[in-house]
Amino acid sequence: MNPPISQAPPGAGTPVAPLRRGGEGDRLSALFLERPAILAVVVVLALACLPLAVWLDLRNLSNESLSRQASDLNTMISEIRSYYSTNVVARVTAAKGQARPVHNYNDVEGGIPIPATLSIELGSVIGGRGTAIGYRFVSDYVFAGRASHNMDAFEANALALLRATRAPGDSVTAISGGVFSRQIRMAVPVIMGQACVSCHNTDPESPKTDWKIGDVRGIQAITLEQPIAANALSFRYLLIYLFCAGAAGLAFIALQRRQARRFSLLNVELEEANGFLASVSMKISKYLSPQVYRSIFSGERDAVIATERKKLTIFFSDIKDFTVTTERLQPEELTGLLNEYFTEMSAIAHGYGATVDKFIGDAILAFFGDPETKGAREDALACVEMAIAMQRRLAELNEIWRSKGIEKPFRARMGINTGYCNVGNFGSADRMDYTIIGAEANLAARLESIAEPGGIVMSYETYALVQDHVEARALEPITLKGISRQVVPYGVNNIFDAEVETKTPMIAAKTERLDLKLDLSDVQDAESAEIEAALKSALQAVRRRRGPA
């Protein structure tokens, strides 16, 4: 066996860049993400403030509305009192207590206004101050000498409707207004009573003298105005709340946008880190067997120094006369040839589930039973079948290499042994190697050294597990260096002939200087003649070389 080919250690690679940190906005975002209870408390407080703001505004609106109504009512009462003082009390006093209720009281000494006149003039008094309250007493039957009442459409329509119904409790209402104010008008009927009928039917200036009790003399129209714009500031608490809520919403949106940008940057950085780690892991996988690689990256196995004692089937192979071959090849040709050999053998090993431990120069060390096992018997059988497949594939590769001008391609010897070994991570805390150690591994190497080129030799322990499936012959007991007991090796038979039984009629022979593989399936007559001529020529050459018998 030749000295191992040295390999440079893999590079450390480019370190992953640390994630970038943000400013105050990022720290605030992180605070809300790390402590969502704070955001929940803020939202609850905001929701609790809404009914409080509405209640404060309603109270404020009620206070302002009551204040306006009180002011308007106070003004109206003051005007009525002034009107009563001037037009009633003062006139009765001036007439020495003699009062005459007439419609033209200003023209009569001691005259005071009758109810209809009082109502008409109170409308002018109440509505003349520019308050939000208006009052009108209107009728289409005006006493002689008085100006006619100019009724608008609402008043005329209300008077007609109320006369049609003649119900004292009826009313007609109309609501109008624009964007900044609202107005409500209500009209109620003025019903003629007994005293009113007597007065109107006997007064010479009355425009109508056939009134009856219950007739509608006219209407009282009350107008109330409510400026919306004036009440806008009444909702200042709600406006403040909405402003704060809007500001908080905008801040939250800005925070979310900042957080989204932060996440986007994090995603980019994570993708870069993942790409780098994936690249590194792919590179690392080239230095580990697939089973070990999967167990490490899945978390099943830790990168710590630890071993176990397990029953393994160990495989060891070496190339016969590798040094002689290296002397005949250029380094570039040798490297390509050896890499192709290792690639083909590794593919077969992986296909059978072997753990490829290492390449030692031109040798291959592999084993079955860790980190994955199917049982000692199945592991041993898989190892022997793998070795047979390797020898067959190497025979095919030799034909290809010869066609490329390589005079003496590789011929391998293989040894197999089954026994208990220590398997796991060996080495230091800084660098370790997953491998096996034990006398059974050494025995596999010794068995390989006594195998014929193209042959497979296994120990009795392995043969006992596979004897029902693999044909082998016992060899002479030997004593190997480093092995205290006498070892009975077993050579695997029909390594190449086994293919004859399953595939095509084939003649195969293999010695140190002969590698014959003759496929006789579907041979045509012309080709048979060529084969026969070639074999005769070869036979004659051998006989001439040997000389006369």
Coordinates of C-alpha atoms in Angstrom, one line a residue:
M1 CA 0.0 0.0 0.0
N2 CA 1.3 3.4 -1.0
P3 CA 1.5 6.5 1.2
P4 CA -1.6 8.7 1.3
I5 CA -2.0 11.5 -1.1
S6 CA -2.0 14.7 0.9
Q7 CA -5.0 17.0 0.6
A8 CA -5.1 20.7 1.5
P9 CA -7.6 21.5 4.2
P10 CA -10.7 23.3 3.0
G11 CA -10.7 27.0 3.2
A12 CA -12.5 28.7 6.1
G13 CA -14.7 30.6 3.6
T14 CA -16.0 34.1 3.8
P15 CA -17.6 34.8 7.2
V16 CA -21.3 35.6 7.3
A17 CA -21.8 39.4 7.6
P18 CA -23.6 40.4 10.8
L19 CA -27.2 41.7 10.5
R20 CA -27.4 45.5 10.3
R21 CA -29.0 47.3 13.1
G22 CA -31.5 50.1 12.7
G23 CA -32.2 53.4 14.6
E24 CA -34.8 54.5 17.0
G25 CA -37.7 53.4 14.8
D26 CA -36.2 49.9 14.6
R27 CA -35.8 49.7 18.3
L28 CA -39.4 50.9 18.8
S29 CA -40.5 48.2 16.3
A30 CA -38.4 45.6 18.1
L31 CA -40.0 46.7 21.4
F32 CA -43.5 46.2 20.2
L33 CA -42.5 42.8 18.6
E34 CA -40.7 41.6 21.7
R35 CA -43.4 42.9 24.1
P36 CA -46.8 42.8 22.3
A37 CA -48.5 43.4 25.7
I38 CA -47.5 47.1 25.4
L39 CA -49.2 47.4 22.1
A40 CA -52.3 45.7 23.5
V41 CA -52.4 48.1 26.4
V42 CA -52.1 51.1 24.1
V43 CA -55.0 49.8 21.9
V44 CA -57.2 49.2 25.0
L45 CA -56.5 52.6 26.3
A46 CA -57.3 54.2 22.9
L47 CA -60.6 52.3 22.7
A48 CA -61.4 53.3 26.3
C49 CA -60.8 57.0 25.5
L50 CA -63.4 57.0 22.6
P51 CA -66.6 56.8 24.8
L52 CA -65.0 59.2 27.2
A53 CA -64.4 61.7 24.4
V54 CA -67.9 61.2 23.1
W55 CA -69.4 61.7 26.6
L56 CA -67.3 64.9 27.2
D57 CA -68.5 66.3 23.9
L58 CA -72.1 65.4 24.5
R59 CA -71.9 67.1 27.9
N60 CA -70.3 70.1 26.3
L61 CA -72.9 70.1 23.5
S62 CA -75.7 69.9 26.1
N63 CA -74.2 72.8 28.1
E64 CA -73.8 75.0 25.0
S65 CA -77.3 74.2 23.7
L66 CA -78.9 74.9 27.1
S67 CA -76.9 78.1 27.4
R68 CA -78.1 79.3 24.0
Q69 CA -81.7 78.3 24.7
A70 CA -81.6 80.0 28.1
S71 CA -80.2 83.2 26.5
D72 CA -82.8 83.2 23.8
L73 CA -85.6 82.5 26.2
N74 CA -84.4 85.2 28.6
T75 CA -84.4 87.7 25.7
M76 CA -87.8 86.6 24.6
I77 CA -89.3 86.9 28.1
S78 CA -87.7 90.3 28.6
E79 CA -89.2 91.5 25.3
I80 CA -92.6 90.1 26.2
R81 CA -92.4 91.8 29.6
S82 CA -91.4 95.1 28.1
Y83 CA -94.2 94.8 25.5
Y84 CA -96.7 94.0 28.3
S85 CA -95.5 96.9 30.4
T86 CA -95.8 99.4 27.6
N87 CA -98.9 98.3 25.8
V88 CA -101.0 96.9 28.6
V89 CA -100.0 98.1 32.1
A90 CA -99.1 101.6 31.0
R91 CA -102.3 102.0 28.9
V92 CA -104.6 100.7 31.7
T93 CA -102.8 103.0 34.2
A94 CA -103.2 106.0 31.9
A95 CA -107.0 105.2 31.5
K96 CA -107.4 105.2 35.3
G97 CA -108.0 101.5 35.4
Q98 CA -110.4 101.5 32.5
A99 CA -109.3 98.9 29.9
R100 CA -110.9 98.0 26.6
P101 CA -109.6 95.0 24.7
V102 CA -109.8 96.0 21.0
H103 CA -107.8 95.2 17.9
N104 CA -106.9 98.9 17.3
Y105 CA -106.0 99.6 20.9
N106 CA -103.6 102.4 20.0
D107 CA -106.5 104.5 18.7
V108 CA -108.7 103.9 21.7
E109 CA -108.2 105.4 25.1
G110 CA -107.7 102.6 27.6
G111 CA -107.5 100.1 24.8
I112 CA -105.4 97.0 25.2
P113 CA -104.6 94.4 22.5
I114 CA -107.0 91.5 22.1
P115 CA -105.4 88.0 22.0
A116 CA -105.0 88.0 18.2
T117 CA -103.4 91.4 18.1
L118 CA -101.2 90.4 21.0
S119 CA -100.1 87.3 19.1
I120 CA -99.4 89.3 16.0
E121 CA -97.3 91.9 17.7
L122 CA -95.5 89.4 19.9
G123 CA -94.3 87.7 16.7
S124 CA -92.7 91.0 15.7
V125 CA -91.2 91.5 19.2
I126 CA -89.8 88.0 19.4
G127 CA -88.4 87.7 15.9
G128 CA -87.1 91.3 15.8
R129 CA -84.1 90.6 18.0
G130 CA -82.3 88.2 15.6
T131 CA -82.4 85.2 18.0
A132 CA -82.7 81.6 16.8
I133 CA -86.4 81.6 17.8
G134 CA -89.1 83.0 15.5
Y135 CA -92.8 83.4 16.1
R136 CA -95.7 84.5 13.7
F137 CA -99.4 84.6 14.1
V138 CA -101.0 84.8 10.7
S139 CA -104.5 84.6 9.2
D140 CA -106.1 85.2 6.0
Y141 CA -108.9 87.2 7.7
V142 CA -107.4 90.5 8.8
F143 CA -109.4 93.2 10.5
A144 CA -110.1 96.4 8.5
G145 CA -107.4 98.9 8.7
R146 CA -104.7 96.4 9.3
A147 CA -102.1 95.2 6.7
S148 CA -102.7 91.8 5.3
H149 CA -100.5 89.0 6.4
N150 CA -98.0 87.9 3.8
M151 CA -97.9 84.1 4.2
D152 CA -95.2 82.0 2.6
A153 CA -95.8 78.6 1.0
F154 CA -95.4 76.7 4.3
E155 CA -97.8 78.9 6.2
A156 CA -100.4 78.9 3.5
N157 CA -100.2 75.1 3.1
A158 CA -100.3 74.6 6.9
L159 CA -103.4 76.7 7.3
A160 CA -105.2 74.8 4.5
L161 CA -104.3 71.5 6.0
L162 CA -105.2 72.4 9.6
R163 CA -108.6 73.9 8.5
A164 CA -109.3 70.6 6.6
T165 CA -108.6 68.5 9.7
R166 CA -110.1 71.0 12.4
A167 CA -108.3 69.0 15.1
P168 CA -106.9 71.1 18.0
G169 CA -103.9 68.8 18.6
D170 CA -102.7 68.7 14.9
S171 CA -99.6 70.4 13.7
V172 CA -97.6 70.7 10.5
T173 CA -93.8 70.5 10.6
A174 CA -91.1 71.2 8.0
I175 CA -87.4 70.7 8.4
S176 CA -84.9 72.4 6.1
G177 CA -81.4 73.9 6.0
G178 CA -78.1 73.7 4.3
V179 CA -74.6 72.4 5.0
F180 CA -73.9 74.8 7.9
S181 CA -77.4 75.2 9.5
R182 CA -80.7 73.4 10.1
Q183 CA -84.2 74.9 10.6
I184 CA -87.5 73.5 11.9
R185 CA -90.8 75.1 11.5
M186 CA -94.0 74.0 13.3
A187 CA -97.5 75.4 12.7
V188 CA -100.4 74.8 15.1
P189 CA -104.0 75.9 14.6
V190 CA -105.7 78.9 16.4
I191 CA -109.1 77.6 17.3
M192 CA -112.1 80.0 17.8
G193 CA -113.6 79.8 21.3
Q194 CA -116.9 81.2 22.5
A195 CA -115.5 84.6 23.4
C196 CA -113.6 84.9 20.2
V197 CA -116.7 84.0 18.1
S198 CA -118.9 86.7 19.9
C199 CA -116.2 89.3 19.5
H200 CA -115.5 88.6 15.8
N201 CA -119.1 88.2 14.8
T202 CA -120.2 91.5 16.3
D203 CA -117.2 93.7 15.6
P204 CA -118.0 96.0 12.6
E205 CA -114.3 95.8 11.3
S206 CA -114.2 92.0 11.4
P207 CA -113.8 90.6 7.9
K208 CA -115.9 87.6 8.8
T209 CA -119.0 87.5 11.0
D210 CA -120.2 83.9 10.7
W211 CA -117.5 82.3 12.8
K212 CA -118.4 79.2 14.7
I213 CA -116.8 77.6 17.7
G214 CA -114.0 75.3 16.7
D215 CA -113.2 77.2 13.5
V216 CA -109.5 77.7 12.6
R217 CA -109.0 81.4 12.8
G218 CA -105.3 81.2 11.8
I219 CA -102.0 79.5 12.7
Q220 CA -99.2 80.0 15.1
A221 CA -95.8 79.3 13.3
I222 CA -92.8 78.8 15.4
T223 CA -89.3 78.7 13.8
L224 CA -86.2 77.3 15.4
E225 CA -82.7 77.6 13.8
Q226 CA -79.7 75.6 14.8
P227 CA -76.3 76.5 13.1
I228 CA -74.2 73.4 12.6
A229 CA -71.0 75.4 12.3
A230 CA -71.6 76.9 15.7
N231 CA -71.7 73.4 17.2
A232 CA -68.6 72.1 15.4
L233 CA -66.4 73.2 18.3
S234 CA -68.8 71.5 20.7
F235 CA -67.1 68.2 19.6
R236 CA -63.6 69.4 20.4
Y237 CA -62.8 66.3 22.6
L238 CA -63.9 64.0 19.8
L239 CA -62.0 66.0 17.3
I240 CA -58.9 65.9 19.5
Y241 CA -59.4 62.1 19.9
L242 CA -59.8 61.6 16.2
F243 CA -56.7 63.7 15.5
C244 CA -54.7 61.7 18.0
A245 CA -56.1 58.5 16.6
G246 CA -55.2 59.6 13.1
A247 CA -51.7 60.6 14.2
A248 CA -51.3 57.3 15.9
G249 CA -52.6 55.5 12.8
L250 CA -50.1 57.3 10.6
A251 CA -47.3 56.6 13.1
F252 CA -48.4 52.9 13.2
I253 CA -48.4 52.8 9.3
A254 CA -45.0 54.4 9.2
L255 CA -43.8 52.0 11.9
Q256 CA -45.1 49.0 9.9
R257 CA -43.5 50.3 6.7
R258 CA -40.2 50.7 8.5
Q259 CA -40.7 47.2 9.9
A260 CA -41.5 45.9 6.5
R261 CA -38.3 47.4 5.1
R262 CA -36.4 46.0 8.0
F263 CA -37.9 42.6 7.4
S264 CA -37.1 42.9 3.7
L265 CA -33.4 43.7 4.6
L266 CA -33.4 40.8 7.0
N267 CA -34.8 38.5 4.3
V268 CA -32.1 39.6 1.9
E269 CA -29.4 39.1 4.5
L270 CA -30.9 35.7 5.5
E271 CA -31.0 34.6 1.9
E272 CA -27.4 35.6 1.5
A273 CA -26.5 33.8 4.7
N274 CA -28.5 30.8 3.7
G275 CA -26.9 30.8 0.3
F276 CA -23.4 31.0 1.8
L277 CA -24.2 28.2 4.4
A278 CA -25.7 26.1 1.6
S279 CA -22.5 26.5 -0.4
V280 CA -20.4 25.7 2.6
S281 CA -22.5 22.7 3.5
M282 CA -22.2 21.4 -0.1
K283 CA -18.4 21.8 0.2
I284 CA -18.3 20.1 3.6
S285 CA -20.4 17.2 2.2
K286 CA -17.5 16.4 -0.2
Y287 CA -15.3 15.6 2.9
L288 CA -17.9 13.4 4.7
S289 CA -19.8 10.3 3.9
P290 CA -23.5 11.0 3.1
Q291 CA -24.7 9.2 6.3
V292 CA -22.4 11.2 8.5
Y293 CA -23.3 14.4 6.7
R294 CA -27.0 13.8 7.1
S295 CA -26.7 12.9 10.8
I296 CA -24.7 16.1 11.6
F297 CA -27.0 18.5 9.7
S298 CA -30.1 16.9 11.0
G299 CA -28.9 17.3 14.5
E300 CA -28.8 13.5 15.3
R301 CA -25.0 13.6 15.9
D302 CA -23.1 16.3 17.8
A303 CA -19.6 17.5 16.9
V304 CA -18.0 16.2 20.1
I305 CA -15.4 13.6 20.8
A306 CA -17.4 10.4 21.5
T307 CA -17.2 6.8 20.4
E308 CA -19.3 3.7 20.6
R309 CA -18.4 0.0 20.4
K310 CA -20.4 -1.6 17.5
K311 CA -20.3 -4.7 15.4
L312 CA -19.3 -3.5 11.9
T313 CA -18.4 -5.1 8.6
I314 CA -15.2 -3.5 7.4
F315 CA -14.1 -3.2 3.8
F316 CA -10.5 -2.5 2.7
S317 CA -9.3 -2.2 -0.9
D318 CA -5.9 -1.5 -2.4
I319 CA -4.6 -1.2 -6.0
K320 CA -2.0 -3.8 -7.0
D321 CA 1.3 -2.4 -8.2
F322 CA 0.1 1.2 -7.9
T323 CA 3.6 2.5 -7.7
V324 CA 4.5 0.8 -11.0
T325 CA 1.5 2.4 -12.6
T326 CA 2.4 5.9 -11.3
E327 CA 5.9 5.6 -12.8
R328 CA 4.4 5.0 -16.3
L329 CA 1.9 7.9 -16.1
Q330 CA 2.2 11.6 -16.0
P331 CA 0.9 13.3 -12.8
E332 CA -2.1 14.8 -14.6
E333 CA -3.0 11.4 -16.1
L334 CA -2.6 9.6 -12.8
T335 CA -4.7 12.2 -11.0
G336 CA -7.5 11.9 -13.5
L337 CA -7.3 8.1 -13.5
L338 CA -7.3 7.9 -9.7
N339 CA -10.2 10.4 -9.3
E340 CA -12.3 8.4 -11.9
Y341 CA -11.5 5.2 -10.0
F342 CA -12.5 6.7 -6.6
T343 CA -15.7 8.3 -8.2
E344 CA -16.9 5.0 -9.6
M345 CA -16.1 3.0 -6.4
S346 CA -17.7 5.7 -4.2
A347 CA -20.9 5.6 -6.2
I348 CA -21.1 1.9 -5.8
A349 CA -20.4 2.2 -2.1
H350 CA -23.1 4.8 -1.6
G351 CA -25.5 2.7 -3.6
Y352 CA -25.1 -0.2 -1.2
G353 CA -25.2 2.0 1.9
A354 CA -21.6 1.9 2.9
T355 CA -20.0 4.6 5.1
V356 CA -16.9 5.6 3.2
D357 CA -14.4 6.4 5.9
K358 CA -11.5 7.7 3.9
F359 CA -9.2 7.4 0.9
I360 CA -5.7 6.4 2.0
G361 CA -3.5 7.0 -1.0
D362 CA -4.9 4.5 -3.5
A363 CA -6.8 2.5 -0.8
I364 CA -10.4 2.8 0.3
L365 CA -11.6 2.2 3.8
A366 CA -15.4 1.7 4.2
F367 CA -17.7 0.0 6.7
F368 CA -21.3 -1.0 7.3
G369 CA -23.1 -0.7 10.7
D370 CA -22.8 2.9 11.6
P371 CA -24.4 5.5 11.6
E372 CA -27.1 3.4 9.8
T373 CA -27.4 -0.4 10.1
K374 CA -29.8 -3.0 8.9
G375 CA -28.4 -5.8 11.1
A376 CA -25.1 -7.6 11.2
R377 CA -26.2 -10.2 8.6
E378 CA -27.6 -7.7 6.1
D379 CA -24.7 -5.4 6.5
A380 CA -22.2 -8.2 5.8
L381 CA -24.1 -9.3 2.7
A382 CA -24.3 -5.7 1.4
C383 CA -20.6 -5.3 1.9
V384 CA -19.7 -8.5 -0.1
E385 CA -22.2 -7.6 -2.9
M386 CA -20.6 -4.1 -3.0
A387 CA -17.1 -5.6 -3.3
I388 CA -18.3 -7.9 -6.2
A389 CA -19.9 -4.9 -7.9
M390 CA -16.7 -2.9 -7.5
Q391 CA -14.5 -5.7 -9.1
R392 CA -16.9 -6.0 -12.0
R393 CA -17.0 -2.3 -12.6
L394 CA -13.2 -2.1 -12.4
A395 CA -13.0 -4.7 -15.1
E396 CA -15.2 -2.6 -17.3
L397 CA -13.1 0.5 -16.6
N398 CA -9.9 -1.4 -17.5
E399 CA -11.3 -2.0 -21.0
I400 CA -12.1 1.6 -21.3
W401 CA -8.6 2.7 -20.0
R402 CA -6.8 0.3 -22.3
S403 CA -8.7 1.7 -25.3
K404 CA -7.2 5.1 -24.2
G405 CA -3.7 3.8 -24.3
I406 CA -3.1 2.9 -20.6
E407 CA -1.1 -0.3 -20.8
K408 CA -1.5 -1.5 -17.2
P409 CA -4.7 -0.1 -15.6
F410 CA -5.7 -0.6 -12.0
R411 CA -6.3 -4.0 -10.5
A412 CA -7.6 -4.0 -6.9
R413 CA -7.5 -6.4 -4.0
M414 CA -10.2 -6.3 -1.4
G415 CA -10.5 -7.6 2.1
I416 CA -13.7 -7.9 4.3
N417 CA -14.0 -8.6 8.0
T418 CA -16.8 -8.5 10.6
G419 CA -16.3 -7.7 14.2
Y420 CA -16.5 -5.2 17.0
C421 CA -14.7 -1.8 16.7
N422 CA -14.8 1.6 18.3
V423 CA -16.6 4.0 16.0
G424 CA -17.2 7.7 16.4
N425 CA -15.3 11.0 16.6
F426 CA -11.6 10.9 17.3
G427 CA -9.2 13.8 17.6
S428 CA -9.0 17.1 19.5
A429 CA -11.6 19.7 20.4
D430 CA -10.4 21.8 17.4
R431 CA -10.3 19.0 14.8
M432 CA -11.7 15.6 14.8
D433 CA -12.2 12.7 12.4
Y434 CA -15.1 10.3 12.2
T435 CA -13.5 6.8 11.8
I436 CA -13.1 3.4 13.3
I437 CA -10.4 1.9 15.5
G438 CA -9.8 -1.7 16.5
A439 CA -8.1 -5.0 15.6
E440 CA -10.9 -6.0 13.4
A441 CA -10.2 -3.1 11.1
N442 CA -6.5 -4.1 10.9
L443 CA -7.6 -7.7 10.1
A444 CA -9.6 -6.4 7.1
A445 CA -6.4 -4.6 5.8
R446 CA -4.4 -7.8 6.3
L447 CA -7.0 -9.9 4.4
E448 CA -6.8 -7.4 1.5
S449 CA -3.0 -7.8 1.4
I450 CA -3.3 -11.6 0.7
A451 CA -6.0 -11.3 -1.9
E452 CA -5.2 -11.9 -5.6
P453 CA -5.5 -8.9 -7.9
G454 CA -9.2 -8.8 -8.8
G455 CA -10.0 -11.0 -5.8
I456 CA -12.0 -10.7 -2.6
V457 CA -11.0 -12.3 0.6
M458 CA -13.1 -12.3 3.8
S459 CA -12.8 -13.6 7.3
Y460 CA -14.7 -16.5 8.7
E461 CA -16.9 -14.1 10.7
T462 CA -18.1 -12.5 7.5
Y463 CA -18.4 -15.8 5.6
A464 CA -20.6 -17.3 8.4
L465 CA -23.1 -14.4 7.9
V466 CA -23.2 -14.6 4.0
Q467 CA -22.6 -18.3 3.3
D468 CA -26.2 -18.9 2.2
H469 CA -25.9 -16.2 -0.5
V470 CA -22.2 -16.1 -1.6
E471 CA -20.1 -19.0 -2.8
A472 CA -16.6 -18.9 -1.3
R473 CA -13.7 -21.3 -0.7
A474 CA -11.6 -21.7 2.4
L475 CA -8.0 -20.8 2.0
E476 CA -5.0 -22.0 3.9
P477 CA -5.0 -20.8 7.5
I478 CA -2.5 -18.0 7.9
T479 CA -1.0 -16.0 10.7
L480 CA -1.0 -12.3 10.2
K481 CA 1.2 -9.7 11.8
G482 CA -0.6 -8.1 14.7
I483 CA -3.3 -10.9 14.8
S484 CA -2.7 -13.3 17.7
R485 CA -4.9 -16.1 16.4
Q486 CA -4.7 -18.2 13.3
V487 CA -7.0 -16.8 10.6
V488 CA -8.9 -19.0 8.1
P489 CA -9.6 -16.6 5.1
Y490 CA -12.3 -17.3 2.5
G491 CA -11.9 -16.3 -1.1
V492 CA -15.1 -15.3 -3.0
N493 CA -15.7 -17.5 -6.1
N494 CA -17.2 -16.6 -9.4
I495 CA -16.7 -12.9 -9.0
F496 CA -16.9 -12.4 -12.8
D497 CA -18.7 -15.6 -13.7
A498 CA -21.7 -14.7 -11.7
E499 CA -22.6 -12.2 -14.3
V500 CA -22.7 -15.1 -16.9
E501 CA -25.6 -16.8 -15.2
T502 CA -27.8 -13.7 -15.0
K503 CA -27.0 -11.9 -18.2
T504 CA -25.6 -13.4 -21.4
P505 CA -23.5 -16.5 -22.4
M506 CA -20.0 -15.3 -21.8
I507 CA -16.5 -16.8 -21.5
A508 CA -14.3 -15.1 -19.0
A509 CA -10.8 -15.7 -17.9
K510 CA -8.5 -13.5 -15.8
T511 CA -4.8 -13.9 -14.9
E512 CA -2.0 -11.4 -14.4
R513 CA -1.5 -11.1 -18.2
L514 CA -4.8 -12.2 -19.5
D515 CA -8.2 -10.5 -19.2
L516 CA -10.6 -12.3 -21.5
K517 CA -14.3 -11.6 -21.6
L518 CA -16.1 -13.2 -24.6
D519 CA -19.8 -12.5 -25.1
L520 CA -21.4 -15.2 -27.4
S521 CA -25.0 -13.9 -27.4
D522 CA -26.4 -13.1 -30.8
V523 CA -23.1 -13.7 -32.6
Q524 CA -23.5 -13.7 -36.4
D525 CA -21.6 -16.1 -38.7
A526 CA -19.2 -13.4 -40.0
E527 CA -18.4 -12.2 -36.5
S528 CA -17.9 -15.9 -35.4
A529 CA -15.3 -16.3 -38.1
E530 CA -13.5 -13.2 -36.9
I531 CA -13.5 -14.3 -33.3
E532 CA -12.3 -17.8 -34.2
A533 CA -9.4 -16.3 -36.3
A534 CA -8.4 -14.0 -33.4
L535 CA -8.4 -16.8 -30.9
K536 CA -6.4 -19.1 -33.2
S537 CA -3.9 -16.3 -33.8
A538 CA -3.6 -15.8 -30.0
L539 CA -3.2 -19.5 -29.4
Q540 CA -0.4 -19.8 -32.0
A541 CA 1.4 -16.9 -30.5
V542 CA 1.3 -18.5 -27.0
R543 CA 2.5 -21.8 -28.4
R544 CA 5.4 -20.1 -30.2
R545 CA 6.3 -18.3 -27.0
R546 CA 6.2 -21.6 -25.1
G547 CA 8.2 -23.5 -27.6
P548 CA 7.9 -27.1 -28.7
A549 CA 6.3 -29.4 -26.2

